[in-house]
Amino acid sequence: MKLRHLLVTALVLFLALPSSAQFGFHKPDKDKDKNKEASVAESDTPPEFSAKDKEKMEELAQKPDIKEMIDKEWEDARREDMEVAYAVNTRGRERLLMRSSDDETLQKVVKFGGLYENPILQDYVNNLGQSLVPPDSPNLYAFRLTLNPVPRAESLTTGTVYVSTGLVSMLDNEAQLAYVLGHEIAHVEKMHRFQKIRNSILEKALIAEKEKDAARKKAIFGAIMAGAGAAIGGGLGGGTGALYGAAAGGIGGFGLSQVIFRQRLRPTDWSALDENEADEIGLKLALNHNFDVREVPKTYARLDTLVGKDDRVGLGFIGSKKRVKERMAHIQTLLSGTMKADLEAKKNAGLTGSSANFSLLMAALKRDNGIVAMDYDMFPMAKDNLEDAVSIRSNDPRAFYYLGKVTALTGRSAEEKQQAVSHFLKAIQYDAERGSYPEPHLQYALSLIRENNPTANHDKILEELKSYVNLYQRQSGGQLPANMPIIYDYFLLAGENTWFVPPVANVSTKNVEAIRVVTQSQGAQPASQTSHNQK
């Protein structure tokens, strides 16, 4: 009877354990999946390694196979970044797509987009970035703008820092941009990419070592418990008791060993830790150059608002609303804590929010980012950017045209449709002297056609359609619009069925000054001797 009580007690202890400790028996599949996800989830808090763990990790780092693994991953990362830089900087994405089999590299190229072709703004961002680099840094940097509406900033191992127009377009001042660039500088200075590779490999190796050690201890503990159970059973019930006692001891020993030696280790999310460190360094670099870092939390507040309107905005820079709030809180803690004294001292001496040129330069950037945002169907950002652009520079015909286009496309009410027409008229007005934009004329003509009053609008419709075709030809080397048959239909709607324009085979150079060619052996020739085929 005592033996039975002992067996029952052991089984009760075993069955009381979590199901995951019972020979791998689990709950239904959905709970199993949840447990599995929890077991592989990464921690975004700093790992608390004991001195013994750190010593063991350094020991592992000296093993030839571990060193080789770290070196190989680092070499692969640097090679990948070179490929990405080449593709983005030269717009050689097709070439890369043809010869690269690395999916991660291709994804990076696609997400960056091409460089923003605005030399003044490229120089402005690069000069600002270079001014923030620590004087004693051994690294060479290049700060480049990419034409991409998704807010994104990333540094490569090459020393290149890419910042998207989508990110810069949501900034209010130069202090915020300085923080963004300083944050990316921190990633390079701290070699976060290398450290992430090294730490991840060493941490996994340490976990593997600990699991191996735990398994060994479990086996020893189970054997001891089985032996103890056999001895007790033998004393109570002879050979049969020894057999039952060994079984009970083995079961109890296995179950208890799962509790005693179970390793609750999970990989660290080194990216989150690196971002927190880069935030602190980025703030310090900006503050050291007298930028008002109190403006930085507003960046995250603005991003949070934009993500609320269109969650695609959060795909690049942060990735989730949760992370936006976490980083905003982290920065507020830094400003009110470790950086408070330095901030107060700098504040008394005077801090800079923006330079005089920041807003003027942003007019072009917001316009161009608004245009590309519309191409990506990111309509809230497109409209916000284009409205900002015309408020900063009120005589930009290109900005007014695209603001009219996005307003016409997304507007529902008659008032919004009229606003779109007003924007097209502003574009025509401000382009009257140069005549560079045919499209506003076509859009205005279409708005008049939609009024369905051909008698009153006849002459104006014809005038605008002709202006569209003439300006298009001038911009396209004499070629007619590809949709010319449709344009003729619009003429018919306005009651005109005779107007016709042939494509121009030769473009006149009558009023264009001839190019003078000067060589070392002869002086400049008269224009009449170097000019050919002028009409």
Coordinates of C-alpha atoms in Angstrom, one line a residue:
M1 CA 0.0 0.0 0.0
K2 CA 2.9 2.4 0.8
L3 CA 4.5 1.6 -2.5
R4 CA 1.2 2.5 -4.3
H5 CA 1.1 5.8 -2.4
L6 CA 4.7 6.6 -3.5
L7 CA 3.9 5.8 -7.1
V8 CA 0.7 7.9 -7.0
T9 CA 2.6 10.8 -5.4
A10 CA 5.3 10.8 -8.1
L11 CA 2.7 10.7 -10.8
V12 CA 0.8 13.6 -9.3
L13 CA 4.0 15.6 -9.1
F14 CA 4.7 14.8 -12.8
L15 CA 1.1 15.6 -14.0
A16 CA 1.2 18.9 -12.1
L17 CA 4.0 20.1 -14.3
P18 CA 3.2 22.3 -17.3
S19 CA 2.2 20.2 -20.3
S20 CA 5.3 21.3 -22.2
A21 CA 7.4 19.4 -19.7
Q22 CA 5.5 16.1 -20.0
F23 CA 7.5 14.2 -22.7
G24 CA 6.6 16.8 -25.3
F25 CA 2.8 16.3 -24.8
H26 CA 1.1 19.6 -25.6
K27 CA -2.3 21.3 -25.7
P28 CA -4.3 21.6 -28.9
D29 CA -2.5 23.1 -32.0
K30 CA -3.4 26.7 -31.6
D31 CA -1.9 26.8 -28.1
K32 CA 1.1 24.9 -29.4
D33 CA 1.6 27.6 -32.0
K34 CA 1.3 30.4 -29.4
N35 CA 3.8 28.6 -27.2
K36 CA 6.1 28.2 -30.1
E37 CA 5.9 31.9 -31.1
A38 CA 6.6 32.9 -27.5
S39 CA 9.6 30.6 -27.3
V40 CA 11.3 32.2 -30.3
A41 CA 10.3 35.8 -29.6
E42 CA 13.2 38.2 -29.3
S43 CA 13.8 40.3 -26.3
D44 CA 14.3 44.1 -26.9
T45 CA 15.8 44.6 -23.4
P46 CA 19.5 44.5 -22.8
P47 CA 20.7 40.9 -22.1
E48 CA 21.8 40.3 -18.5
F49 CA 24.8 38.1 -19.0
S50 CA 26.7 37.0 -15.9
A51 CA 30.4 37.5 -15.7
K52 CA 30.7 33.7 -16.4
D53 CA 28.5 34.1 -19.5
K54 CA 30.6 37.0 -20.8
E55 CA 33.8 35.0 -20.2
K56 CA 32.3 32.0 -22.0
M57 CA 31.2 34.2 -25.0
E58 CA 34.7 35.6 -25.3
E59 CA 36.0 32.0 -25.2
L60 CA 33.6 31.0 -27.9
A61 CA 34.6 34.0 -30.0
Q62 CA 38.1 32.6 -30.2
K63 CA 37.0 29.3 -31.6
P64 CA 38.1 29.0 -35.3
D65 CA 34.6 27.9 -36.5
I66 CA 32.9 30.8 -34.7
K67 CA 35.4 33.3 -35.9
E68 CA 35.0 32.1 -39.4
M69 CA 31.3 32.4 -39.2
I70 CA 31.4 36.0 -37.9
D71 CA 34.0 37.0 -40.5
K72 CA 31.9 35.4 -43.3
E73 CA 28.7 37.1 -42.3
W74 CA 30.5 40.5 -42.0
E75 CA 32.1 40.1 -45.4
D76 CA 28.7 39.2 -46.9
A77 CA 27.1 42.2 -45.3
R78 CA 29.8 44.6 -46.7
R79 CA 29.6 43.0 -50.2
E80 CA 25.8 43.3 -50.1
D81 CA 26.0 47.0 -49.1
M82 CA 28.5 47.7 -52.0
E83 CA 26.0 46.2 -54.4
V84 CA 23.1 48.2 -53.0
A85 CA 25.1 51.4 -53.1
Y86 CA 26.1 50.8 -56.7
A87 CA 22.6 50.1 -57.8
V88 CA 21.0 53.1 -56.0
N89 CA 23.8 55.6 -56.9
T90 CA 23.9 54.7 -60.6
R91 CA 20.3 53.6 -61.0
G92 CA 21.7 50.3 -62.1
R93 CA 18.9 48.3 -60.5
E94 CA 18.2 46.3 -63.6
R95 CA 21.8 45.2 -63.8
L96 CA 21.7 44.1 -60.2
L97 CA 18.4 42.3 -60.6
M98 CA 19.9 40.3 -63.5
R99 CA 23.0 39.1 -61.6
S100 CA 22.1 39.0 -57.9
S101 CA 20.5 36.0 -56.3
D102 CA 20.4 37.6 -52.8
D103 CA 16.7 38.3 -52.0
E104 CA 17.7 40.6 -49.1
T105 CA 19.9 42.7 -51.4
L106 CA 17.1 43.1 -54.0
Q107 CA 14.6 44.1 -51.3
K108 CA 17.0 46.8 -50.1
V109 CA 17.4 48.2 -53.6
V110 CA 13.7 48.3 -54.2
K111 CA 12.9 50.0 -50.8
F112 CA 15.6 52.7 -51.3
G113 CA 14.5 53.8 -54.8
G114 CA 16.8 56.0 -56.9
L115 CA 18.7 59.2 -55.9
Y116 CA 16.7 62.4 -55.8
E117 CA 18.0 64.5 -58.7
N118 CA 18.2 67.8 -57.1
P119 CA 21.9 68.9 -56.7
I120 CA 21.2 71.8 -54.4
L121 CA 19.3 69.7 -51.9
Q122 CA 21.8 66.8 -52.2
D123 CA 24.6 69.2 -51.3
Y124 CA 22.6 70.7 -48.5
V125 CA 21.9 67.3 -46.8
N126 CA 25.5 66.1 -47.4
N127 CA 27.0 69.3 -46.0
L128 CA 24.8 69.1 -42.9
G129 CA 25.7 65.5 -42.4
Q130 CA 29.4 66.1 -42.8
S131 CA 29.3 68.9 -40.2
L132 CA 27.9 66.4 -37.6
V133 CA 30.6 63.7 -38.0
P134 CA 32.9 63.5 -35.0
P135 CA 36.3 65.2 -35.9
D136 CA 38.3 62.1 -34.8
S137 CA 36.1 59.7 -36.8
P138 CA 38.2 57.3 -39.0
N139 CA 35.2 56.8 -41.3
L140 CA 34.4 58.6 -44.6
Y141 CA 30.7 59.5 -45.1
A142 CA 28.3 60.4 -47.9
F143 CA 24.8 61.6 -47.1
R144 CA 22.3 61.1 -50.0
L145 CA 18.7 61.8 -50.6
T146 CA 16.5 59.1 -52.3
L147 CA 13.3 59.8 -54.0
N148 CA 10.9 57.6 -52.0
P149 CA 7.7 58.7 -50.3
V150 CA 8.1 56.1 -47.4
P151 CA 9.9 57.8 -44.5
R152 CA 13.2 55.9 -44.3
A153 CA 16.8 56.5 -43.1
E154 CA 19.5 53.9 -43.2
S155 CA 23.3 53.7 -43.1
L156 CA 25.4 51.2 -45.0
T157 CA 28.7 49.7 -44.0
T158 CA 30.2 51.7 -46.9
G159 CA 29.7 54.9 -44.9
T160 CA 26.7 56.0 -47.0
V161 CA 23.7 57.4 -45.3
Y162 CA 20.5 57.3 -47.3
V163 CA 17.5 59.5 -46.3
S164 CA 14.3 59.4 -48.2
T165 CA 12.4 62.5 -49.4
G166 CA 9.4 60.9 -47.6
L167 CA 11.2 61.3 -44.3
V168 CA 12.6 64.8 -44.9
S169 CA 9.2 66.0 -46.1
M170 CA 7.7 65.4 -42.7
L171 CA 10.3 67.3 -40.8
D172 CA 9.6 70.8 -39.6
N173 CA 13.1 72.2 -39.2
E174 CA 16.8 71.6 -39.5
A175 CA 17.2 70.5 -35.9
Q176 CA 15.1 67.4 -36.6
L177 CA 17.1 66.6 -39.8
A178 CA 20.3 66.9 -37.8
Y179 CA 19.0 64.4 -35.3
V180 CA 18.1 61.9 -38.1
L181 CA 21.5 62.2 -39.7
G182 CA 23.3 62.0 -36.3
H183 CA 21.3 58.9 -35.5
E184 CA 22.6 57.2 -38.7
I185 CA 26.2 58.4 -38.0
A186 CA 26.0 56.6 -34.7
H187 CA 25.2 53.3 -36.4
V188 CA 28.4 53.6 -38.4
E189 CA 30.6 54.9 -35.6
K190 CA 29.5 52.2 -33.2
M191 CA 29.7 49.5 -35.9
H192 CA 26.2 48.3 -35.0
R193 CA 26.0 46.1 -38.1
F194 CA 29.2 44.2 -37.1
Q195 CA 28.3 44.1 -33.5
K196 CA 24.8 42.7 -34.3
I197 CA 26.4 39.9 -36.4
R198 CA 29.0 39.1 -33.7
N199 CA 26.6 39.3 -30.7
S200 CA 23.9 37.3 -32.4
I201 CA 26.3 34.5 -33.3
L202 CA 27.9 34.4 -29.9
E203 CA 24.6 34.6 -28.1
K204 CA 23.2 31.6 -30.1
A205 CA 26.4 29.7 -29.4
L206 CA 26.1 30.4 -25.7
I207 CA 22.5 29.3 -25.7
A208 CA 23.4 26.1 -27.5
E209 CA 26.2 25.5 -24.9
K210 CA 23.8 26.1 -22.0
E211 CA 21.1 23.8 -23.5
K212 CA 23.7 21.1 -24.0
D213 CA 24.8 21.5 -20.3
A214 CA 21.2 21.5 -19.1
A215 CA 20.4 18.3 -21.1
R216 CA 23.4 16.6 -19.5
K217 CA 22.3 17.7 -16.0
K218 CA 18.8 16.5 -16.7
A219 CA 20.0 13.1 -17.7
I220 CA 22.2 12.8 -14.6
F221 CA 19.4 14.0 -12.3
G222 CA 16.9 11.6 -13.9
A223 CA 19.3 8.7 -13.4
I224 CA 19.8 9.6 -9.7
M225 CA 16.1 9.8 -9.1
A226 CA 15.5 6.5 -10.9
G227 CA 18.2 4.9 -8.7
A228 CA 16.8 6.4 -5.6
G229 CA 13.3 5.2 -6.5
A230 CA 14.6 1.7 -7.2
A231 CA 16.3 1.6 -3.8
I232 CA 13.2 2.7 -2.0
G233 CA 11.0 0.3 -4.0
G234 CA 13.4 -2.6 -3.4
G235 CA 13.3 -1.9 0.4
L236 CA 9.5 -1.9 0.4
G237 CA 8.6 -4.6 -2.2
G238 CA 11.6 -6.6 -3.3
G239 CA 12.3 -7.0 -7.0
T240 CA 8.9 -5.9 -8.1
G241 CA 9.0 -2.9 -5.8
A242 CA 12.4 -2.0 -7.2
L243 CA 11.1 -2.1 -10.7
Y244 CA 8.1 0.1 -9.9
G245 CA 10.2 2.4 -7.8
A246 CA 12.7 2.9 -10.6
A247 CA 9.8 3.8 -13.0
A248 CA 8.3 6.2 -10.5
G249 CA 11.7 7.8 -9.7
G250 CA 12.5 8.1 -13.4
I251 CA 9.2 9.8 -14.2
G252 CA 9.4 12.1 -11.3
G253 CA 13.1 12.8 -12.0
F254 CA 12.4 13.7 -15.6
G255 CA 9.5 16.0 -14.7
L256 CA 11.4 17.8 -12.0
S257 CA 14.5 18.1 -14.1
Q258 CA 12.4 19.9 -16.7
V259 CA 11.6 22.5 -14.1
I260 CA 15.0 22.7 -12.4
F261 CA 17.2 22.8 -15.5
R262 CA 14.8 24.4 -18.0
Q263 CA 16.6 27.2 -19.8
R264 CA 14.4 30.3 -20.3
L265 CA 16.7 31.8 -22.9
R266 CA 15.6 33.7 -26.0
P267 CA 17.6 35.7 -28.6
T268 CA 18.1 39.4 -28.0
D269 CA 16.6 41.8 -30.5
W270 CA 19.9 43.7 -31.1
S271 CA 18.2 46.1 -33.6
A272 CA 16.0 47.7 -30.9
L273 CA 19.0 48.0 -28.6
D274 CA 21.1 49.6 -31.4
E275 CA 18.3 52.1 -32.2
N276 CA 18.1 53.2 -28.6
E277 CA 21.9 53.8 -28.5
A278 CA 21.8 55.6 -31.8
D279 CA 19.0 57.8 -30.6
E280 CA 21.1 59.0 -27.7
I281 CA 24.2 59.6 -29.8
G282 CA 22.2 61.3 -32.5
L283 CA 20.7 63.7 -29.9
K284 CA 24.1 64.5 -28.5
L285 CA 25.7 65.1 -32.0
A286 CA 22.8 67.5 -32.8
L287 CA 23.0 69.3 -29.4
N288 CA 26.8 69.6 -29.7
H289 CA 26.2 71.7 -32.9
N290 CA 23.6 73.9 -31.1
F291 CA 20.6 72.4 -32.6
D292 CA 17.4 72.5 -30.5
V293 CA 16.9 68.8 -29.8
R294 CA 13.6 69.6 -28.0
E295 CA 12.2 69.6 -31.6
V296 CA 13.0 65.9 -32.0
P297 CA 9.9 64.4 -30.2
K298 CA 7.7 66.4 -32.5
T299 CA 9.1 64.3 -35.4
Y300 CA 7.7 61.2 -33.8
A301 CA 4.4 62.9 -33.0
R302 CA 4.1 64.0 -36.6
L303 CA 4.9 60.5 -37.8
D304 CA 2.4 59.0 -35.4
T305 CA -0.3 61.4 -36.9
L306 CA 0.6 60.5 -40.5
V307 CA 0.6 56.7 -39.7
G308 CA -2.9 57.3 -38.3
K309 CA -4.0 58.6 -41.7
D310 CA -2.1 56.0 -43.8
D311 CA -0.3 53.2 -42.0
R312 CA 2.0 52.7 -45.1
V313 CA 3.9 55.7 -43.9
G314 CA 5.2 53.7 -41.0
L315 CA 6.6 50.9 -43.2
G316 CA 10.1 52.3 -43.4
F317 CA 11.4 54.4 -40.6
I318 CA 9.9 52.7 -37.5
G319 CA 7.6 49.9 -38.8
S320 CA 4.9 50.1 -36.1
K321 CA 2.9 52.5 -34.1
K322 CA 4.1 50.7 -30.9
R323 CA 7.7 51.4 -31.8
V324 CA 7.0 55.1 -32.6
K325 CA 5.6 55.6 -29.1
E326 CA 8.5 53.6 -27.5
R327 CA 11.1 55.8 -29.1
M328 CA 9.3 59.0 -28.4
A329 CA 9.2 58.0 -24.7
H330 CA 12.8 57.0 -24.8
I331 CA 13.9 60.3 -26.2
Q332 CA 11.8 62.3 -23.7
T333 CA 13.5 60.3 -20.9
L334 CA 16.9 61.2 -22.3
L335 CA 16.1 64.9 -22.6
S336 CA 14.7 65.1 -19.1
G337 CA 17.4 62.9 -17.6
T338 CA 21.0 62.3 -18.6
M339 CA 21.0 65.2 -21.2
K340 CA 19.1 67.7 -19.1
A341 CA 22.1 69.6 -17.8
D342 CA 23.8 69.9 -21.2
L343 CA 20.5 71.0 -22.8
E344 CA 20.0 73.7 -20.2
A345 CA 23.5 75.0 -20.7
K346 CA 23.1 75.1 -24.5
K347 CA 19.7 76.6 -24.2
N348 CA 21.0 79.6 -22.3
A349 CA 23.7 80.2 -25.0
G350 CA 21.1 79.9 -27.7
L351 CA 19.9 77.0 -29.8
T352 CA 19.1 76.7 -33.6
G353 CA 15.9 75.3 -34.9
S354 CA 16.5 76.0 -38.6
S355 CA 18.6 77.9 -41.1
A356 CA 17.1 80.6 -43.3
N357 CA 17.2 78.4 -46.4
F358 CA 15.5 75.3 -44.9
S359 CA 11.9 76.2 -45.8
L360 CA 12.8 77.5 -49.2
L361 CA 14.7 74.2 -50.0
M362 CA 11.8 72.2 -48.6
A363 CA 9.4 73.7 -51.1
A364 CA 10.9 71.7 -54.0
L365 CA 11.4 68.6 -51.9
K366 CA 7.8 68.6 -50.6
R367 CA 6.6 69.1 -54.1
D368 CA 8.6 66.3 -55.7
N369 CA 7.9 63.9 -52.8
G370 CA 4.2 64.8 -53.1
I371 CA 4.3 63.9 -56.8
V372 CA 6.0 60.5 -56.2
A373 CA 3.7 59.8 -53.3
M374 CA 0.7 60.2 -55.6
D375 CA 2.3 57.7 -58.0
Y376 CA 2.4 55.3 -55.0
D377 CA -1.3 56.1 -54.3
M378 CA -0.2 57.6 -50.9
F379 CA -2.8 60.3 -51.3
P380 CA -2.8 61.8 -47.8
M381 CA 0.9 62.4 -47.9
A382 CA 0.7 63.6 -51.5
K383 CA -1.9 66.2 -50.6
D384 CA -0.2 67.3 -47.4
N385 CA 3.2 67.7 -49.2
L386 CA 1.8 69.6 -52.2
E387 CA -0.3 72.0 -50.0
D388 CA 2.9 72.7 -47.9
A389 CA 4.8 73.3 -51.2
V390 CA 2.4 76.0 -52.5
S391 CA 2.2 77.6 -49.1
I392 CA 6.0 78.0 -49.0
R393 CA 6.5 79.0 -52.6
S394 CA 3.2 80.4 -54.0
N395 CA 4.3 80.8 -57.6
D396 CA 5.3 77.2 -58.4
P397 CA 3.2 76.0 -61.5
R398 CA 4.3 72.4 -61.1
A399 CA 3.2 72.2 -57.5
F400 CA -0.1 73.8 -58.3
Y401 CA -0.7 71.4 -61.2
Y402 CA -0.1 68.3 -59.2
L403 CA -2.1 69.7 -56.2
G404 CA -5.0 70.2 -58.7
K405 CA -4.5 66.6 -60.0
V406 CA -4.6 64.9 -56.6
T407 CA -7.5 67.1 -55.5
A408 CA -9.5 66.3 -58.7
L409 CA -8.6 62.6 -58.3
T410 CA -9.6 62.2 -54.6
G411 CA -12.3 65.0 -54.3
R412 CA -15.9 64.0 -53.8
S413 CA -17.7 67.3 -53.5
A414 CA -18.4 70.0 -56.0
E415 CA -16.3 72.3 -53.9
E416 CA -13.3 70.0 -54.1
K417 CA -13.7 69.8 -57.9
Q418 CA -13.7 73.6 -58.1
Q419 CA -10.6 73.7 -55.9
A420 CA -8.9 71.4 -58.4
V421 CA -9.8 73.8 -61.3
S422 CA -8.5 76.7 -59.3
H423 CA -5.2 75.0 -58.9
F424 CA -5.0 74.3 -62.6
L425 CA -5.6 77.9 -63.4
K426 CA -2.9 78.9 -61.0
A427 CA -0.5 76.5 -62.7
I428 CA -1.4 78.1 -66.1
Q429 CA -0.9 81.6 -64.7
Y430 CA 2.5 81.0 -63.2
D431 CA 3.7 79.1 -66.3
A432 CA 2.5 81.8 -68.7
E433 CA 6.0 83.2 -69.4
R434 CA 8.0 79.9 -69.7
G435 CA 5.3 77.6 -71.1
S436 CA 6.8 74.4 -69.7
Y437 CA 3.7 72.6 -68.5
P438 CA 1.1 71.5 -71.1
E439 CA -1.0 69.4 -68.8
P440 CA -2.8 72.1 -66.8
H441 CA -4.2 73.4 -70.1
L442 CA -5.7 70.0 -70.9
Q443 CA -7.1 69.6 -67.4
Y444 CA -8.7 73.1 -67.6
A445 CA -10.2 72.3 -71.0
L446 CA -11.7 69.0 -69.6
S447 CA -13.3 70.9 -66.7
L448 CA -14.9 73.3 -69.2
I449 CA -16.2 70.3 -71.3
R450 CA -17.7 68.7 -68.2
E451 CA -19.7 71.9 -67.6
N452 CA -21.7 70.8 -70.8
N453 CA -22.1 74.4 -72.0
P454 CA -20.3 74.3 -75.4
T455 CA -21.8 77.6 -76.6
A456 CA -20.4 79.6 -73.7
N457 CA -17.1 77.7 -73.4
H458 CA -16.4 76.9 -77.1
D459 CA -13.6 79.4 -77.7
K460 CA -11.9 78.8 -74.4
I461 CA -12.0 75.0 -74.8
L462 CA -10.4 75.3 -78.2
E463 CA -7.8 77.7 -76.9
E464 CA -6.7 75.4 -74.1
L465 CA -6.7 72.3 -76.2
K466 CA -4.5 74.0 -78.8
S467 CA -2.2 75.3 -76.1
Y468 CA -1.8 71.8 -74.7
V469 CA -0.9 70.3 -78.1
N470 CA 1.5 73.2 -79.0
L471 CA 3.3 73.1 -75.7
Y472 CA 3.5 69.3 -75.8
Q473 CA 5.2 69.5 -79.2
R474 CA 7.6 72.0 -78.0
Q475 CA 8.5 69.8 -75.0
S476 CA 8.7 66.6 -77.1
G477 CA 10.8 67.6 -80.1
G478 CA 7.8 68.1 -82.3
Q479 CA 6.0 64.8 -81.5
L480 CA 2.3 64.8 -80.9
P481 CA 0.7 63.5 -77.7
A482 CA 0.3 59.7 -77.7
N483 CA -3.4 60.3 -77.0
M484 CA -4.0 62.6 -80.0
P485 CA -7.0 60.7 -81.3
I486 CA -8.7 61.3 -78.0
I487 CA -7.7 65.0 -78.2
Y488 CA -9.5 65.2 -81.5
D489 CA -12.5 63.7 -79.8
Y490 CA -12.4 66.6 -77.3
F491 CA -12.4 69.1 -80.2
L492 CA -15.5 67.4 -81.6
L493 CA -17.2 67.7 -78.2
A494 CA -16.5 71.4 -78.4
G495 CA -18.0 71.6 -82.0
E496 CA -14.7 71.8 -83.9
N497 CA -14.1 69.2 -86.6
T498 CA -11.5 70.8 -88.9
W499 CA -8.5 71.6 -86.8
F500 CA -5.6 69.4 -87.5
V501 CA -1.8 69.5 -86.7
P502 CA 0.8 67.2 -88.3
P503 CA 3.8 66.0 -86.4
V504 CA 6.9 68.2 -86.8
A505 CA 9.8 66.3 -88.5
N506 CA 12.3 69.1 -88.1
V507 CA 12.7 71.4 -85.2
S508 CA 13.8 74.9 -86.1
T509 CA 17.1 76.2 -84.8
K510 CA 16.7 79.6 -86.4
N511 CA 16.9 81.6 -83.2
V512 CA 19.5 79.3 -81.5
E513 CA 23.0 80.6 -81.4
A514 CA 25.5 78.2 -83.0
I515 CA 28.1 76.3 -81.0
R516 CA 31.6 77.5 -81.5
V517 CA 34.3 74.9 -81.6
V518 CA 37.8 76.0 -80.6
T519 CA 40.9 73.8 -80.9
Q520 CA 44.5 74.5 -80.0
S521 CA 45.6 74.8 -83.6
Q522 CA 43.0 77.3 -84.6
G523 CA 41.1 80.1 -83.0
A524 CA 37.4 80.6 -82.7
Q525 CA 35.6 80.4 -86.1
P526 CA 32.8 82.8 -87.0
A527 CA 29.4 81.5 -86.2
S528 CA 28.5 81.3 -89.9
Q529 CA 31.4 78.7 -90.4
T530 CA 30.3 76.4 -87.6
S531 CA 26.5 76.6 -88.1
H532 CA 24.7 74.0 -90.2
N533 CA 21.2 73.2 -91.3
Q534 CA 19.7 76.4 -89.8
K535 CA 16.3 77.4 -91.2

